[in-house]
mmCIF file of C-alpha atoms (C1' of nucleotides) in Angstrom:
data_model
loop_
_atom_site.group_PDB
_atom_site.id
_atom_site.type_symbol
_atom_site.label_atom_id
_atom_site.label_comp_id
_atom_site.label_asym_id
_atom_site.label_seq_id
_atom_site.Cartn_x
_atom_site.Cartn_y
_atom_site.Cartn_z
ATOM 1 C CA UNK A 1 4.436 19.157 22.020
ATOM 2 C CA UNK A 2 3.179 21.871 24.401
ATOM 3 C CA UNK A 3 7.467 22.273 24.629
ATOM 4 C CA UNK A 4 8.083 22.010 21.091
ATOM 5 C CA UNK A 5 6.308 24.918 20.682
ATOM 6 C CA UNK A 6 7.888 26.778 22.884
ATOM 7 C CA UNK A 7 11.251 25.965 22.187
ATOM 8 C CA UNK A 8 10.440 27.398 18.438
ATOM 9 C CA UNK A 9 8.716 30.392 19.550
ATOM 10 C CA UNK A 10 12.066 30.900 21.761
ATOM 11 C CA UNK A 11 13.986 30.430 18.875
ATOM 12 C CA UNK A 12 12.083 33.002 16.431
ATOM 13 C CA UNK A 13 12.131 35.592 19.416
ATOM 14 C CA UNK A 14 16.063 35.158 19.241
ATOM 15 C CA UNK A 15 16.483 35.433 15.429
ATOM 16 C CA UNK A 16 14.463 38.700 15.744
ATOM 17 C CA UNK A 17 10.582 37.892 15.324
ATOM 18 C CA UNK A 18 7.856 37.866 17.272
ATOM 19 C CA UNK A 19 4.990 35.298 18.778
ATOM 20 C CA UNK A 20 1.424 35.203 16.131
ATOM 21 C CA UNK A 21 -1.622 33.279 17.585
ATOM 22 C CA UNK A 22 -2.415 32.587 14.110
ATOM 23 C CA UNK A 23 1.280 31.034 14.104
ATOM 24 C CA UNK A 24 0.861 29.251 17.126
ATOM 25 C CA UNK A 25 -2.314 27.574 15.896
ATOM 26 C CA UNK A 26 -0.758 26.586 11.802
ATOM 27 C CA UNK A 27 1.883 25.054 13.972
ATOM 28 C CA UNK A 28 0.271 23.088 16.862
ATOM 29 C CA UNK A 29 -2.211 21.590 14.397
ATOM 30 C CA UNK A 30 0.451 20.978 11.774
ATOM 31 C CA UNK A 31 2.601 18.776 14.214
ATOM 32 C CA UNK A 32 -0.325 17.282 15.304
ATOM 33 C CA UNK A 33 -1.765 16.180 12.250
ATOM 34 C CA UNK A 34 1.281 13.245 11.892
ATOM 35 C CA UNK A 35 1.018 12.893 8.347
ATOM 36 C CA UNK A 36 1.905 14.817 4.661
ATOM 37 C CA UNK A 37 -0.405 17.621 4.304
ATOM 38 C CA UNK A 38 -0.347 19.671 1.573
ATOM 39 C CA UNK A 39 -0.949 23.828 3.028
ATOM 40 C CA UNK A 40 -4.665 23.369 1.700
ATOM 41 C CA UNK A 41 -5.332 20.609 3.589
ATOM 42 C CA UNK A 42 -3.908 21.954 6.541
ATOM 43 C CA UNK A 43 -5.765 25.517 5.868
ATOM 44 C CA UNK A 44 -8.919 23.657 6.011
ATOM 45 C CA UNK A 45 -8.176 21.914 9.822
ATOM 46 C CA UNK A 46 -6.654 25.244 10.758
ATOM 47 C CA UNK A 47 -9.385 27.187 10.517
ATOM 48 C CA UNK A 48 -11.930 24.766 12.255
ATOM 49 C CA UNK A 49 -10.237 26.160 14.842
ATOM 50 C CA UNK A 50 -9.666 29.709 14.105
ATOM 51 C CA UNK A 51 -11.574 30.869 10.321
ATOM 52 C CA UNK A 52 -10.116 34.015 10.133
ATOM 53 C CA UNK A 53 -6.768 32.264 9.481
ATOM 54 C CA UNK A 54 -5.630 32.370 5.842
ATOM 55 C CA UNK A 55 -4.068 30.274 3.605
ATOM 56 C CA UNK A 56 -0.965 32.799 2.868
ATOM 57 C CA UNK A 57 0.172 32.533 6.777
ATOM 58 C CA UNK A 58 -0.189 28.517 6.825
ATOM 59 C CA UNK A 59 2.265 28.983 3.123
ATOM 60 C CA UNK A 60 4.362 31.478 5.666
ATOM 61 C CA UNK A 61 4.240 29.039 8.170
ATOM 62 C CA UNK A 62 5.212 25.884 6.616
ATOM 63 C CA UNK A 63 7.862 27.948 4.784
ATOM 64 C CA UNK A 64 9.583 28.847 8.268
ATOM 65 C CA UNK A 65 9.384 25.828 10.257
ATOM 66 C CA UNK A 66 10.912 24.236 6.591
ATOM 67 C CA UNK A 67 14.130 27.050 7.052
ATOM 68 C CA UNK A 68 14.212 26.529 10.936
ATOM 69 C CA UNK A 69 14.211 22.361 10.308
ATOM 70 C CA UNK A 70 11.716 21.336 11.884
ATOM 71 C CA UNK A 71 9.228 20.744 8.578
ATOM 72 C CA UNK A 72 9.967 18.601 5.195
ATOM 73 C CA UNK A 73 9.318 19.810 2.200
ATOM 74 C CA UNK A 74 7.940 16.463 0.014
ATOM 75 C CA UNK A 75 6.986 16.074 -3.616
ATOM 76 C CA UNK A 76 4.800 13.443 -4.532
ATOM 77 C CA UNK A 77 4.259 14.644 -7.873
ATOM 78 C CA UNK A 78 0.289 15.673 -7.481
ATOM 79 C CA UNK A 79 1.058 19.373 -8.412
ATOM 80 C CA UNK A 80 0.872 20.774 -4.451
ATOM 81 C CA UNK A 81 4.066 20.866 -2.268
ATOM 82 C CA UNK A 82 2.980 18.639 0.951
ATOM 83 C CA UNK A 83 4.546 19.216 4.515
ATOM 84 C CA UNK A 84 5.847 16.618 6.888
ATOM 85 C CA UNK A 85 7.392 16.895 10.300
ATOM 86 C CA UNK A 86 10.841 16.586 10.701
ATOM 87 C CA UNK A 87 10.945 15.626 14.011
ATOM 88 C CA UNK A 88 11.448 11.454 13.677
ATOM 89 C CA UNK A 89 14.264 10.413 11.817
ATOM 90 C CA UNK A 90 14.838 10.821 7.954
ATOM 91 C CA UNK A 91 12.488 8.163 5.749
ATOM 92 C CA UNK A 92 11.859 7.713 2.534
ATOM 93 C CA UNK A 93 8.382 7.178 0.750
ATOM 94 C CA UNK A 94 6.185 4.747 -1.590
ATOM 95 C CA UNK A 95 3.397 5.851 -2.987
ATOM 96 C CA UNK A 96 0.537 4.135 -4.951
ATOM 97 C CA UNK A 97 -0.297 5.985 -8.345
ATOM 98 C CA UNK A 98 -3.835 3.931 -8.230
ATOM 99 C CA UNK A 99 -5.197 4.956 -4.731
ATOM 100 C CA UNK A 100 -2.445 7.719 -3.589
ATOM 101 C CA UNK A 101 -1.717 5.771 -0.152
ATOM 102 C CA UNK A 102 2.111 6.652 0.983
ATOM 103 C CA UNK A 103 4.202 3.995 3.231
ATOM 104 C CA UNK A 104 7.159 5.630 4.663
ATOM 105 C CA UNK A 105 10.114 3.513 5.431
ATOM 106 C CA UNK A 106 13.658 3.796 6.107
ATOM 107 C CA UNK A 107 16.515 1.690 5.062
ATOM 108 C CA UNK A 108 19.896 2.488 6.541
ATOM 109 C CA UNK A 109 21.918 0.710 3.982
ATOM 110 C CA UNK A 110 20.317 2.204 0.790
ATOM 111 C CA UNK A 111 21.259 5.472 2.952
ATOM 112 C CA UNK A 112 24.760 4.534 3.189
ATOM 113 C CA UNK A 113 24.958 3.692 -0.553
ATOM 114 C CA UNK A 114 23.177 6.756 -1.131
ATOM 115 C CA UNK A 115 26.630 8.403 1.141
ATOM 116 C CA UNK A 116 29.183 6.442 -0.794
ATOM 117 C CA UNK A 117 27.981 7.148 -4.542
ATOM 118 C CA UNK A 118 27.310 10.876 -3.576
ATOM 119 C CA UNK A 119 30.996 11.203 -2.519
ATOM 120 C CA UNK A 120 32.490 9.298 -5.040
ATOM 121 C CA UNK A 121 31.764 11.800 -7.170
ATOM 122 C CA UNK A 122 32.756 14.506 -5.138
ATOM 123 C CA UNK A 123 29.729 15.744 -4.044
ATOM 124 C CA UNK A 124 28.867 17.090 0.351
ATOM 125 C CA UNK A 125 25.444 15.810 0.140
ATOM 126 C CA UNK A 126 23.178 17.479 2.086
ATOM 127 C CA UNK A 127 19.461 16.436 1.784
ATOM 128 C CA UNK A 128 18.065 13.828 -0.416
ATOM 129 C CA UNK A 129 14.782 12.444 -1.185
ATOM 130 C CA UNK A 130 13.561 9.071 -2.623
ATOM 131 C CA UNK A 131 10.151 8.330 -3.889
ATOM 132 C CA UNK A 132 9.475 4.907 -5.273
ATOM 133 C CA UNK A 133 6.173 4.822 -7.041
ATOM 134 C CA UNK A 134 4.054 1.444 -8.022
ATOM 135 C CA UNK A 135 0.659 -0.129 -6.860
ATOM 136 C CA UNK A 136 0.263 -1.357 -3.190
ATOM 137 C CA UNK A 137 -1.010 -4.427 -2.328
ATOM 138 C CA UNK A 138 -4.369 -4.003 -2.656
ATOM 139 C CA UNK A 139 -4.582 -2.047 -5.888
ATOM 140 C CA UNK A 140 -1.869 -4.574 -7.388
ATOM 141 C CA UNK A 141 -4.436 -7.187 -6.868
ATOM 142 C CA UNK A 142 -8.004 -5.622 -7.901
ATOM 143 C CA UNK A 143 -6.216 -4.684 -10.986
ATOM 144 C CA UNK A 144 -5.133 -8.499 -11.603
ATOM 145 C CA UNK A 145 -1.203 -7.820 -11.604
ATOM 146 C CA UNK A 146 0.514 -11.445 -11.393
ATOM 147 C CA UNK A 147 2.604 -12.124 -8.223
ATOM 148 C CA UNK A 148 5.916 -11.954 -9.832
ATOM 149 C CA UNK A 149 6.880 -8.764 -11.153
ATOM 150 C CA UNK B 1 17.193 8.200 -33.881
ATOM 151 C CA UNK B 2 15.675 8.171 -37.820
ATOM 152 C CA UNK B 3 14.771 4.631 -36.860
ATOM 153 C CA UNK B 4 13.300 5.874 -33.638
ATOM 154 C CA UNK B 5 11.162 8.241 -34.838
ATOM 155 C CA UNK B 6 9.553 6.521 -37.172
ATOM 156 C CA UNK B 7 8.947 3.648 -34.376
ATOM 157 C CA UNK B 8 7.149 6.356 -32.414
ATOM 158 C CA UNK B 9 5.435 7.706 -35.332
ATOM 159 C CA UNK B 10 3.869 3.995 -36.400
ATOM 160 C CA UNK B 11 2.413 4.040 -32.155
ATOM 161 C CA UNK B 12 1.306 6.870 -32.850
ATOM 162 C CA UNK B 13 -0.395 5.752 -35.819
ATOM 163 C CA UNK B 14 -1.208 2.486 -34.362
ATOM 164 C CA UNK B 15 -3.179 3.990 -31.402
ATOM 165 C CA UNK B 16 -5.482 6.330 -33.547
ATOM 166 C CA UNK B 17 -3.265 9.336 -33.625
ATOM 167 C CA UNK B 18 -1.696 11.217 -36.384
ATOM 168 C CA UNK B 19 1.692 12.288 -37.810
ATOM 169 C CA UNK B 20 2.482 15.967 -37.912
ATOM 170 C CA UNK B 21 5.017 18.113 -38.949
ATOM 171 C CA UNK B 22 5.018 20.401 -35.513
ATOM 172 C CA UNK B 23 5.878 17.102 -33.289
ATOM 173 C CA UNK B 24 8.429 15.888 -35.248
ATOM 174 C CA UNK B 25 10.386 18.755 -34.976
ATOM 175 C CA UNK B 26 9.790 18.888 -31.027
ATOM 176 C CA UNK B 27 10.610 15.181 -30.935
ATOM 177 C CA UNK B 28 13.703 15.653 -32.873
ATOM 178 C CA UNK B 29 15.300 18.353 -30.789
ATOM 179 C CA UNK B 30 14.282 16.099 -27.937
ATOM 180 C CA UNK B 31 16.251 13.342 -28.491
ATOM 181 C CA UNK B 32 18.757 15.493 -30.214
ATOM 182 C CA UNK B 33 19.152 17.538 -26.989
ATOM 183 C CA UNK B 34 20.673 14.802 -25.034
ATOM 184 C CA UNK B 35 20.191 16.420 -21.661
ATOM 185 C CA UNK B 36 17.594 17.615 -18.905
ATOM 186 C CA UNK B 37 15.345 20.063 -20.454
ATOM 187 C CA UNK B 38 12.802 22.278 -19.245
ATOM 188 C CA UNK B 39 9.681 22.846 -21.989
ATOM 189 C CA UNK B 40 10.897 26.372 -22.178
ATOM 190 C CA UNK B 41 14.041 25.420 -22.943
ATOM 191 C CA UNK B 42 12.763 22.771 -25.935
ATOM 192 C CA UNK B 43 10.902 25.703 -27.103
ATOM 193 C CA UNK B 44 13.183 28.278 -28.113
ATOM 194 C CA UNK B 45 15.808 25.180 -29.758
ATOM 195 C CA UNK B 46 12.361 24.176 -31.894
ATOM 196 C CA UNK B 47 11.621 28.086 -32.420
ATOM 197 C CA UNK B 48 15.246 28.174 -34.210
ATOM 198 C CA UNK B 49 14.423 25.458 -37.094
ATOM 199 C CA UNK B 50 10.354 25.849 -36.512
ATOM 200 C CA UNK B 51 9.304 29.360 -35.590
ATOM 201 C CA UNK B 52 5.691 29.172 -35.585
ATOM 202 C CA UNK B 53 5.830 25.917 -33.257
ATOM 203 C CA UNK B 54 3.826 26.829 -30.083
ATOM 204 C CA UNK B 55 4.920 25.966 -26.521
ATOM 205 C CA UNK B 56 1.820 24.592 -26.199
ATOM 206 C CA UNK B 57 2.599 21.713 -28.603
ATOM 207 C CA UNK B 58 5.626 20.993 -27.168
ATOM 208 C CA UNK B 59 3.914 20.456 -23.832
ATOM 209 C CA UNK B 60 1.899 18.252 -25.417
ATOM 210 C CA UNK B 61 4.936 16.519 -27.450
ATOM 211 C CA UNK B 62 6.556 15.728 -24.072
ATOM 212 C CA UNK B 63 3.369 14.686 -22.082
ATOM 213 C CA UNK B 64 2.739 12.500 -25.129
ATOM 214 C CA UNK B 65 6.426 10.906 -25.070
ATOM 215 C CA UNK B 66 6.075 10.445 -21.606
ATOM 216 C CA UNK B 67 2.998 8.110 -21.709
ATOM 217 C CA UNK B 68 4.705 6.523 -24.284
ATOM 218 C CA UNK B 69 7.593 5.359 -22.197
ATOM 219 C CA UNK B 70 10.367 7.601 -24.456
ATOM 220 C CA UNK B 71 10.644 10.445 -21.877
ATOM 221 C CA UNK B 72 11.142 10.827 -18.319
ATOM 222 C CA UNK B 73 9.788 13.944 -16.222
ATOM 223 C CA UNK B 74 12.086 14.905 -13.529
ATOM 224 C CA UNK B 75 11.529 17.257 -10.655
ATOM 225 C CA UNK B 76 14.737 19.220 -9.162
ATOM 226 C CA UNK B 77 12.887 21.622 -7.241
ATOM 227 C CA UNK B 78 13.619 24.584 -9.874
ATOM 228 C CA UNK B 79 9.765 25.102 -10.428
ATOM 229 C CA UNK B 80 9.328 24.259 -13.818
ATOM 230 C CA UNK B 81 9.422 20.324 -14.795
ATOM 231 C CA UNK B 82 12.518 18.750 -16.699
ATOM 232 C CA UNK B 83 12.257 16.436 -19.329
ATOM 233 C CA UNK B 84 14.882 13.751 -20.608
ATOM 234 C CA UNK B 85 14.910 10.953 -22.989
ATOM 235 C CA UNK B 86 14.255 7.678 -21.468
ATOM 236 C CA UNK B 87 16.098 5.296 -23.966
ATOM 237 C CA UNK B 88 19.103 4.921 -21.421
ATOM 238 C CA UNK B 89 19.167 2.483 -18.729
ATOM 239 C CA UNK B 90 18.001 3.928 -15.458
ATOM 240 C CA UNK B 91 19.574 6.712 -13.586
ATOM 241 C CA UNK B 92 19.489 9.008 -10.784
ATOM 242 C CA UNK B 93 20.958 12.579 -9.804
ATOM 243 C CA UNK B 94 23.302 14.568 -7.980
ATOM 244 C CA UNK B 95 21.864 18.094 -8.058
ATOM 245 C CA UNK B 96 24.478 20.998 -6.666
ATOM 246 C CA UNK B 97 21.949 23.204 -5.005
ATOM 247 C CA UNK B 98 25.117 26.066 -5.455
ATOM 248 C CA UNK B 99 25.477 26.044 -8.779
ATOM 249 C CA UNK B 100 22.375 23.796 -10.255
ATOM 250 C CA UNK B 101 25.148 21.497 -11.748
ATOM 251 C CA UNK B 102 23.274 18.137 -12.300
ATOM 252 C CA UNK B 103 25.087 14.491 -12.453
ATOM 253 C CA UNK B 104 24.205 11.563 -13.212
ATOM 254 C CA UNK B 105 24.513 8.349 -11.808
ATOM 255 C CA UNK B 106 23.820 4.490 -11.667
ATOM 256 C CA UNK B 107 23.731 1.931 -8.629
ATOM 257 C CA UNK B 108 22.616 -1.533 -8.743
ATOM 258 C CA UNK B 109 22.525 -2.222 -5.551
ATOM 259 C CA UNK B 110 20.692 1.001 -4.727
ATOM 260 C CA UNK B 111 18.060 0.011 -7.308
ATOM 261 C CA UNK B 112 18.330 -3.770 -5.633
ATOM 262 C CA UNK B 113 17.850 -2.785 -2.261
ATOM 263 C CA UNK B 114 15.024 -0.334 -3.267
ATOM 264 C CA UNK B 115 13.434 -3.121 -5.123
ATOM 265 C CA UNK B 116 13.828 -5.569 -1.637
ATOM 266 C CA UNK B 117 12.412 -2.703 0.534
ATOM 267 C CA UNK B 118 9.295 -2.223 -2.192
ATOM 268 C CA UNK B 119 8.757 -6.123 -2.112
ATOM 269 C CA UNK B 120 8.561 -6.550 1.386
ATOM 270 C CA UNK B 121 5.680 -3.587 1.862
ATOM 271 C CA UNK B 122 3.778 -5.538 -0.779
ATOM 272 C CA UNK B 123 4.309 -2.769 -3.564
ATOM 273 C CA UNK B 124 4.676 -3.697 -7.139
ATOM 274 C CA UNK B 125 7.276 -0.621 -8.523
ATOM 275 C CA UNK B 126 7.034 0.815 -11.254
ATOM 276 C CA UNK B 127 8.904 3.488 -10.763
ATOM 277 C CA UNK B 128 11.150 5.690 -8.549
ATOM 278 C CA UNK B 129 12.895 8.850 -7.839
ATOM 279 C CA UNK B 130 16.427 9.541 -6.479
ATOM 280 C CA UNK B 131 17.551 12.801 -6.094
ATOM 281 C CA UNK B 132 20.443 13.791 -4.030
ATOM 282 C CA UNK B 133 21.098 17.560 -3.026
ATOM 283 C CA UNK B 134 24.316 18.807 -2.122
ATOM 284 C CA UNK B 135 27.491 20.928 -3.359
ATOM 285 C CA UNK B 136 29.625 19.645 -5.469
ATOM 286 C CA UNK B 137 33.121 19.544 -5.370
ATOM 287 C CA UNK B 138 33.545 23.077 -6.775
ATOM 288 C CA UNK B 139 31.072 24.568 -4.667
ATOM 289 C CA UNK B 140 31.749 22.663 -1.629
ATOM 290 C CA UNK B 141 35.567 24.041 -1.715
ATOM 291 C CA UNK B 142 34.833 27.501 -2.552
ATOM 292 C CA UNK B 143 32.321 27.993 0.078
ATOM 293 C CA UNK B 144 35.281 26.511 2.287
ATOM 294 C CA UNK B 145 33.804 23.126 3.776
ATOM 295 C CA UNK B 146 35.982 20.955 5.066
ATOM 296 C CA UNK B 147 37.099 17.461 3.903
ATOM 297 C CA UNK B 148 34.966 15.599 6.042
ATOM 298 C CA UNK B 149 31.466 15.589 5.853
ATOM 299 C "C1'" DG C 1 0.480 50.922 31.793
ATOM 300 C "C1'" DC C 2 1.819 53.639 27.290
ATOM 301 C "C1'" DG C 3 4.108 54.754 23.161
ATOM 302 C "C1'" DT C 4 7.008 53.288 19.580
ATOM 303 C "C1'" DA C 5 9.244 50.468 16.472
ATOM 304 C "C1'" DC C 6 8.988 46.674 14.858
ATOM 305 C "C1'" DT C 7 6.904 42.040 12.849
ATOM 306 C "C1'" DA C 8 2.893 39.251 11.378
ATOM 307 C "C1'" DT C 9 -1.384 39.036 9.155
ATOM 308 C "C1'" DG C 10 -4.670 38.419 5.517
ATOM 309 C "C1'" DA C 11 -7.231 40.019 1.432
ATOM 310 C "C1'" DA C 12 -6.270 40.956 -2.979
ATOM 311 C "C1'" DA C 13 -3.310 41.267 -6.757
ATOM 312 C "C1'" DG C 14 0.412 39.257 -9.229
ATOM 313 C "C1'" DT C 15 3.442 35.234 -11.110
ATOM 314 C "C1'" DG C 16 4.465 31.628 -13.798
ATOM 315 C "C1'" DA C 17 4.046 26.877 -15.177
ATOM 316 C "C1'" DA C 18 0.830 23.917 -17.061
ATOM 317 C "C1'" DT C 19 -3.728 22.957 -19.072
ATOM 318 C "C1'" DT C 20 -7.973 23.792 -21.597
ATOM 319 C "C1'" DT C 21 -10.630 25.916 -25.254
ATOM 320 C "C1'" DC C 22 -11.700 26.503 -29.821
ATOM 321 C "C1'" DA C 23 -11.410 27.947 -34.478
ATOM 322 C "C1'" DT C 24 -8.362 26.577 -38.008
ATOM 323 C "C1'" DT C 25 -5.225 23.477 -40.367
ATOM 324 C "C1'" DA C 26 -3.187 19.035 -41.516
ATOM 325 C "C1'" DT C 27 -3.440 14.160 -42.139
ATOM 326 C "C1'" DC C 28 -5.413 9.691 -43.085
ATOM 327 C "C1'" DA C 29 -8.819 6.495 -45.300
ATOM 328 C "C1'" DT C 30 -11.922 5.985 -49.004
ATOM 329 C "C1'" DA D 1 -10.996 15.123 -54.004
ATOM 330 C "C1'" DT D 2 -13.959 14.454 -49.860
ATOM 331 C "C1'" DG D 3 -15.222 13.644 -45.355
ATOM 332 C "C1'" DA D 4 -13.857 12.393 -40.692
ATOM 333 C "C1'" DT D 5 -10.988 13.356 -37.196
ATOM 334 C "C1'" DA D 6 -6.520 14.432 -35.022
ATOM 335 C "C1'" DA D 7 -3.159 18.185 -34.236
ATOM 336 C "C1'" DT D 8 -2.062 22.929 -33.871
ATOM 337 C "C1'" DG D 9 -1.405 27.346 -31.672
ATOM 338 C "C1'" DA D 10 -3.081 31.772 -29.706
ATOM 339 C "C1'" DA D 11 -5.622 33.087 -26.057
ATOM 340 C "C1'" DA D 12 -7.942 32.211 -21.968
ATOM 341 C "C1'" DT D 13 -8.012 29.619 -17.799
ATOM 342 C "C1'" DT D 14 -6.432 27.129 -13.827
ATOM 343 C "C1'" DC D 15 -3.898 26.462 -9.919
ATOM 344 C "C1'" DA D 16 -0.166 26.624 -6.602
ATOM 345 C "C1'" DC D 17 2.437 29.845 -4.793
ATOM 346 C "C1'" DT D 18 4.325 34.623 -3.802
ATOM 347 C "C1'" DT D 19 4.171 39.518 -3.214
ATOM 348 C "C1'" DT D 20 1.998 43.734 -1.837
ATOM 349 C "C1'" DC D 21 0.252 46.708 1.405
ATOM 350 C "C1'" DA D 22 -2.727 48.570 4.767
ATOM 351 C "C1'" DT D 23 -3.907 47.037 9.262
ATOM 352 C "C1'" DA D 24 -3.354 44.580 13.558
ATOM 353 C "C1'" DG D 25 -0.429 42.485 16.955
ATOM 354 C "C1'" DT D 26 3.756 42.020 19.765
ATOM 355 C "C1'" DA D 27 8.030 43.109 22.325
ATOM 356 C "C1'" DC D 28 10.579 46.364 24.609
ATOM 357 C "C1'" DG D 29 11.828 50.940 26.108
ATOM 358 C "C1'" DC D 30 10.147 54.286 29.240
#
DNA sequence: GCGTACTATGAAAGTGAATTTCATTATCAT
DNA sequence: ATGATAATGAAATTCACTTTCATAGTACGC
């Protein structure tokens, strides 16, 4: 972690910026927080630690580590833009329209199909992003949903 | 599609709701477009026949269509929201993030394997999202990438 | 260390899509 | 027709996000 940080710091230096406390502290708690955050969710943890933060550099922030690779941008369709790390391996996402919990999972052969129909039509995929929407467990069963589907 | 609206207009009717001259016209050019359209887009084809039809209305229109199961919103990362009819079988997209070209496609065993992976967290789908970013052929060979991916 | 030439910051203003408000109009049931 | 209520559309509002700009912070030369 402590090195992560460093190694992007190292990395802006070299394309030109500089180092920001107010950087170092969007980005320490952002990889720490292990989950999708959208930026107001990750102002409001940010400035626990330092108020004086605001929300336009955690925006700034997310945006760069997004260019550099090292942040997701997701879409789960709630109106805000939420962050992930992209530090673990590529994984796609379910997400419960009754109670808004997201499973993330990955599936290397629906990845591989993904491959083959993207370049059967010709097309150098580059990102891609999969979001399967439904009721979890739980909510499938308070709201009385039979067992088959 | 004469059929179809009047279907939609007799739900309409059914749940409480009125006809109107305004929606029809929005619902019209809807189905008539045949493609991924943004609201803005819907609004000046409706302006054309319909000038005093408000955006506003065709917000609603599509919002409307979309609870009722005719119409899909999409999400290609322009900004604004795309709309398409939803009377076709299932499909996903290729988006060209060069050019914004947009394709569509079908897999079964995409949509099988998706389905397994859902079952097996306990999630009942009910819906999902598959987009695919990349460069198309055009743009892929004009900005001179190789063969291989 | 000290200046200088940058970059980063953050408050406020600006965008732009989408929604809400509300007075008016249109439609349905009687 | 009349009354009840849904739909409309212009304007106002909301909300996420971006831009602006004066100020503060940082790296690098001396």
């Amino acid at each position: 972690m402590e090195h992560l940080l460093l190694r992007i710091d190292r990395e802006i230096l070299a394309a030109g910026g500089k180092r920001s406390r107010s950087r170092a502290v969007v980005m320490e708690r952002f990889f720490r927080a292990r989950k999708h955050v959208t930026v107001e969710e990750l102002t409001r943890v940010v400035r626990k630690a330092s108020p004086h933060v605001g929300a336009v550099t955690v925006y700034r922030t997310l945006k760069l580590l997004a260019r550099m690779g090292y942040a997701k941008e997701l879409d789960f369709g709630e109106g805000a833009r939420r962050y992930e790390s992209n530090l673990e391996s590529h994984h796609d996402h379910l997400v419960c329209t009754a109670c808004g919990t997201v499973i993330e999972f990955k599936d290397p052969d629906i990845e591989k199909l993904q491959d083959l129909v993207t370049r059967r039509h010709g097309f150098r995929p580059t990102a891609h992003r999969l979001e399967i929407f439904g009721h979890c467990r739980k909510c499938a069963a308070e709201s009385g949903e039979g067992r088959r589907g």
